[in-house]
PDB file of C-alpha atoms in Angstrom:
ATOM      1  CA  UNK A   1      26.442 -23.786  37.856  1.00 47.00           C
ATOM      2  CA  UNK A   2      22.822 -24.800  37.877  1.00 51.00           C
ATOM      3  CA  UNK A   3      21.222 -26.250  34.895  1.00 55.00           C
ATOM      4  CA  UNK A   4      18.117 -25.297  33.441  1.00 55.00           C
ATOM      5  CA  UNK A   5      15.698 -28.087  33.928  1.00 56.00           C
ATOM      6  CA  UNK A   6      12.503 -28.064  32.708  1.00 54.00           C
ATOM      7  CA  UNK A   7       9.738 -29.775  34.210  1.00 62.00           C
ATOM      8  CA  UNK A   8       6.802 -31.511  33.502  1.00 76.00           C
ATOM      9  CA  UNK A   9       4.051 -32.971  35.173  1.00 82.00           C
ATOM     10  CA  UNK A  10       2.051 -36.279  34.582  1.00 85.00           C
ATOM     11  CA  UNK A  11      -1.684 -37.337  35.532  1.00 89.00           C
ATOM     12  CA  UNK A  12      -1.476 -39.987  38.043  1.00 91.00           C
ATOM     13  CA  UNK A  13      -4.224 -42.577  37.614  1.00 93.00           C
ATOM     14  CA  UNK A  14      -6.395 -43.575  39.882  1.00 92.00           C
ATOM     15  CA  UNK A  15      -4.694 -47.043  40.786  1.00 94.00           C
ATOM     16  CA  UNK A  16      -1.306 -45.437  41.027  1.00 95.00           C
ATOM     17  CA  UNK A  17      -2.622 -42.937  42.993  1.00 95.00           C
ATOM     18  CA  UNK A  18      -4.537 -45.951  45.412  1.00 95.00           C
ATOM     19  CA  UNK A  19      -0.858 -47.248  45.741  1.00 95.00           C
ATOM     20  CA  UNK A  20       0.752 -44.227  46.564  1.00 96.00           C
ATOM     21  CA  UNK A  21      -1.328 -44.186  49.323  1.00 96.00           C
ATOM     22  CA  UNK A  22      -1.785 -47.108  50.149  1.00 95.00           C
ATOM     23  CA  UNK A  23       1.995 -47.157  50.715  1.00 95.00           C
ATOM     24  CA  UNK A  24       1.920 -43.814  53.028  1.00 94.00           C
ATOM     25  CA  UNK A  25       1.150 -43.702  56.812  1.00 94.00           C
ATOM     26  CA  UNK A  26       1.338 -39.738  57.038  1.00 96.00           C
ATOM     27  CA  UNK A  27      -1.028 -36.835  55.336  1.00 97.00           C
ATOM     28  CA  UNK A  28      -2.863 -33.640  55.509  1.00 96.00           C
ATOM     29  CA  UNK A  29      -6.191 -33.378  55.795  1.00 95.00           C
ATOM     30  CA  UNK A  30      -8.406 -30.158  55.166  1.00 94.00           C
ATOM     31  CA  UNK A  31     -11.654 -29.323  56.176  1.00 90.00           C
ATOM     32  CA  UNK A  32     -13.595 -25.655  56.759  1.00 87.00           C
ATOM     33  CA  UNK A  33     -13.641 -24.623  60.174  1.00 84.00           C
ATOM     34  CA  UNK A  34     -16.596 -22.205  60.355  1.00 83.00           C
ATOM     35  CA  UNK A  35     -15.614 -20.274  57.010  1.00 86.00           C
ATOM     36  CA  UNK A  36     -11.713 -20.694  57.148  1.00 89.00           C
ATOM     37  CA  UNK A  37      -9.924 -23.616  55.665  1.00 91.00           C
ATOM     38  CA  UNK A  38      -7.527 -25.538  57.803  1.00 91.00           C
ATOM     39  CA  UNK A  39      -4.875 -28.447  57.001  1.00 94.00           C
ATOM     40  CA  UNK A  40      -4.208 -30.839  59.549  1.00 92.00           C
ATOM     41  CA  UNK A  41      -1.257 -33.019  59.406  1.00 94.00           C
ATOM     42  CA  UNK A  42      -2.780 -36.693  60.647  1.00 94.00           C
ATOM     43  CA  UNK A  43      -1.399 -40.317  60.287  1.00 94.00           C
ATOM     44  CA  UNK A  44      -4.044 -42.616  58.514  1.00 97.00           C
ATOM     45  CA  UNK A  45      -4.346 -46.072  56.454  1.00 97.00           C
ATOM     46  CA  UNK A  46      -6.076 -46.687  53.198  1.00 96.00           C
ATOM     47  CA  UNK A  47      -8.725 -49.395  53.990  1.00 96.00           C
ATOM     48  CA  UNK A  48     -11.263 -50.846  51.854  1.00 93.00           C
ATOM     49  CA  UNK A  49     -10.710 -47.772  49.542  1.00 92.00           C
ATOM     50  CA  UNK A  50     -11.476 -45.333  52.107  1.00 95.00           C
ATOM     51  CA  UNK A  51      -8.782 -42.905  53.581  1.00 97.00           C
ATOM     52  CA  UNK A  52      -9.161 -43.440  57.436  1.00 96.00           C
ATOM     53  CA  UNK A  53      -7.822 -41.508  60.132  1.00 94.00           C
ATOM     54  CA  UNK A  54      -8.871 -41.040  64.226  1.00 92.00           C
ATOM     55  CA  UNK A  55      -8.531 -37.942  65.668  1.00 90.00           C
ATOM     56  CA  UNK A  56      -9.288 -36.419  69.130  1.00 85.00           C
ATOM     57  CA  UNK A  57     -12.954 -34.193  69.610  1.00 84.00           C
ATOM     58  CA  UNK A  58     -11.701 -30.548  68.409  1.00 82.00           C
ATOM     59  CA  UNK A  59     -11.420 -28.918  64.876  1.00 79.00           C
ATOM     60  CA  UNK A  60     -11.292 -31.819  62.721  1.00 83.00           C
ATOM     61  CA  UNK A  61     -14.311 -33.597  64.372  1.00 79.00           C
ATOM     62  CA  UNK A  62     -16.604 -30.694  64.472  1.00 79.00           C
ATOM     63  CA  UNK A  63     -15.876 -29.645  60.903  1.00 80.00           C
ATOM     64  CA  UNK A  64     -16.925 -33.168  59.940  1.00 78.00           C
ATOM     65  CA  UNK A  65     -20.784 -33.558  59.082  1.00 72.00           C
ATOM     66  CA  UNK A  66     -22.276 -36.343  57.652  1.00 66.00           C
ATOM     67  CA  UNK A  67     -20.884 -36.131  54.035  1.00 70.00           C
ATOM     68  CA  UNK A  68     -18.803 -32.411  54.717  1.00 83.00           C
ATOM     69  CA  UNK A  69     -16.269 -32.578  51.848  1.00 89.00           C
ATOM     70  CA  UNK A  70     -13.045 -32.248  52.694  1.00 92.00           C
ATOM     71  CA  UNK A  71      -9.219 -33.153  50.856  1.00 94.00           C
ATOM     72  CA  UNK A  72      -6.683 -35.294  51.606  1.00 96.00           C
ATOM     73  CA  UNK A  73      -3.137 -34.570  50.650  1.00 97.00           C
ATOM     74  CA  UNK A  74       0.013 -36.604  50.347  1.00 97.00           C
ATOM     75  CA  UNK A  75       3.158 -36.351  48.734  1.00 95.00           C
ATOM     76  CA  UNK A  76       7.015 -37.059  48.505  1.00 95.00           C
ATOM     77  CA  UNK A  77       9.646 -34.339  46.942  1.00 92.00           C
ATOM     78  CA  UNK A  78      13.256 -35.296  46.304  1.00 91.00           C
ATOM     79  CA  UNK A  79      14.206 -31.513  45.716  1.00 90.00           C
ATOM     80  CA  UNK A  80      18.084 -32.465  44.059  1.00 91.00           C
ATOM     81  CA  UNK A  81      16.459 -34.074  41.238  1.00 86.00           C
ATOM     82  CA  UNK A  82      13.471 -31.542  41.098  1.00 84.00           C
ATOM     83  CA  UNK A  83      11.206 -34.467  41.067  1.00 88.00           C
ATOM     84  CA  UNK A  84       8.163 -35.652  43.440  1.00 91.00           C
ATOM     85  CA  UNK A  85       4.599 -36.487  43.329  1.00 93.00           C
ATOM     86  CA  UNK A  86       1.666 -35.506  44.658  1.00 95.00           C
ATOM     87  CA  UNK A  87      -1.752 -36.854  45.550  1.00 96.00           C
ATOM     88  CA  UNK A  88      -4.641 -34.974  46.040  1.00 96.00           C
ATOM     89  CA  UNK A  89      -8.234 -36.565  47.266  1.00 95.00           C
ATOM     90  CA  UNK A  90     -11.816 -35.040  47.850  1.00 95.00           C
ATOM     91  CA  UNK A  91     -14.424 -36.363  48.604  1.00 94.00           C
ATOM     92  CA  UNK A  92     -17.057 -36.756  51.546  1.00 93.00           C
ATOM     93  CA  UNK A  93     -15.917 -37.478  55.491  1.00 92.00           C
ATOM     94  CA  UNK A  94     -17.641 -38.845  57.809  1.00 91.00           C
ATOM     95  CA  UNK A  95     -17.101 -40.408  61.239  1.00 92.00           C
ATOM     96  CA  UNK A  96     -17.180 -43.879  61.435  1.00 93.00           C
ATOM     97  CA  UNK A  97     -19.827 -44.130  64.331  1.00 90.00           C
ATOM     98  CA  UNK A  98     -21.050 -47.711  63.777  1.00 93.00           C
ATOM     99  CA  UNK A  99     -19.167 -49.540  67.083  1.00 94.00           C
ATOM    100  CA  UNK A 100     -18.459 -52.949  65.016  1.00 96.00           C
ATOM    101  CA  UNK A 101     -17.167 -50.791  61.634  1.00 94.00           C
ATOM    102  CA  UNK A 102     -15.020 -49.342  63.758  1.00 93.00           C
ATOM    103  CA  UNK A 103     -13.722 -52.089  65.415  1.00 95.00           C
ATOM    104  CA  UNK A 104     -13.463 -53.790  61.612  1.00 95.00           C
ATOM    105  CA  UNK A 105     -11.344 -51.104  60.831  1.00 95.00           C
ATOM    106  CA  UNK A 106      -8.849 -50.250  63.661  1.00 93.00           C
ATOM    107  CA  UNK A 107      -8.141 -54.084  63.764  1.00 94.00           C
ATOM    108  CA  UNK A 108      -7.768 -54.268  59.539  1.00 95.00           C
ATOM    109  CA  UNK A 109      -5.149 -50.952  59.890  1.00 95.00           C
ATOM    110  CA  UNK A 110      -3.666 -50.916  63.337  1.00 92.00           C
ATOM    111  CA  UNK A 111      -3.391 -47.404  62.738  1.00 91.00           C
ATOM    112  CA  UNK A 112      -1.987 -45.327  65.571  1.00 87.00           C
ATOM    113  CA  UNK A 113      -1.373 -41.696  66.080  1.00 87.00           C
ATOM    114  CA  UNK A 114       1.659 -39.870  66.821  1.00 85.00           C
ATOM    115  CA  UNK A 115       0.224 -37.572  68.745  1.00 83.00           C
ATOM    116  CA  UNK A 116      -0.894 -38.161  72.935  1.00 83.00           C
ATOM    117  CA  UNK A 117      -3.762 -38.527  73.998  1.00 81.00           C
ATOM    118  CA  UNK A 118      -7.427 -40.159  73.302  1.00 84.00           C
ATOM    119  CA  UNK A 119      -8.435 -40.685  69.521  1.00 87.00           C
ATOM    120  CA  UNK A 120     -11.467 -42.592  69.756  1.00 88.00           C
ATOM    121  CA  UNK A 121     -12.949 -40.711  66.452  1.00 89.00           C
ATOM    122  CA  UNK A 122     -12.912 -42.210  63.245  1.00 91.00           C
ATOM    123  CA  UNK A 123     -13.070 -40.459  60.104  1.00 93.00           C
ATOM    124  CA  UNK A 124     -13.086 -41.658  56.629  1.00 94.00           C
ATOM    125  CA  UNK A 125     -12.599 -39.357  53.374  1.00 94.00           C
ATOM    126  CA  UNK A 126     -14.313 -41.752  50.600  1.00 91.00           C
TER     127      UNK A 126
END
């Protein structure tokens, strides 16, 4: 028999929220591709308070302008105990074009993609 279980949800803070990520390697990232939205999944690193990821030219890199908003999503479910959090960020991406931030960066995370191929773009949801 399943019980009735109510649930409830909670605020993060912002520091909780900065640790939860912080602590994650894996999220979605979603951005307007002409005038649909899109949600990419994409591995990325929290540095200097800044949600970085690289990605490939394409979808993600074209729908990023010079302070394009976009959101960042991560999140972890245990669905037994009907219990999980989720964070949610927005704010302004751009590419990280500046040759010694980037190499700042990529050195400070060692972040690497899952998926083949070149990902020499840097972006960074602040």
């Amino acid at each position: 028999m399943l019980r009735d279980v109510r649930t409830h949800i909670e605020v993060l803070d912002r520091d909780r929220c900065l640790e939860l990520l912080a602590a994650g390697s894996v999220g979605r990232v979603a951005v307007i591709a002409g005038r649909e939205p899109v949600i990419f999944p994409v591995n990325y690193a929290l540095h200097d308070g800044r949600i970085v990821f690289r990605t490939a030219p394409g979808t993600k890199l074209q729908s990023v302008d010079w302070g394009t908003r976009a959101s960042f999503e991560i999140d972890d479910l245990d669905p037994v105990a009907r219990e999980g959090w989720s964070v949610v960020a927005v704010g302004p991406a751009d590419e990280i074009r500046v040759a010694r931030e980037v190499a700042r960066v990529a050195e400070a995370t060692g972040l690497q993609t899952w998926a083949n191929g070149e990902h020499d773009h840097w972006i960074a949801v602040t």
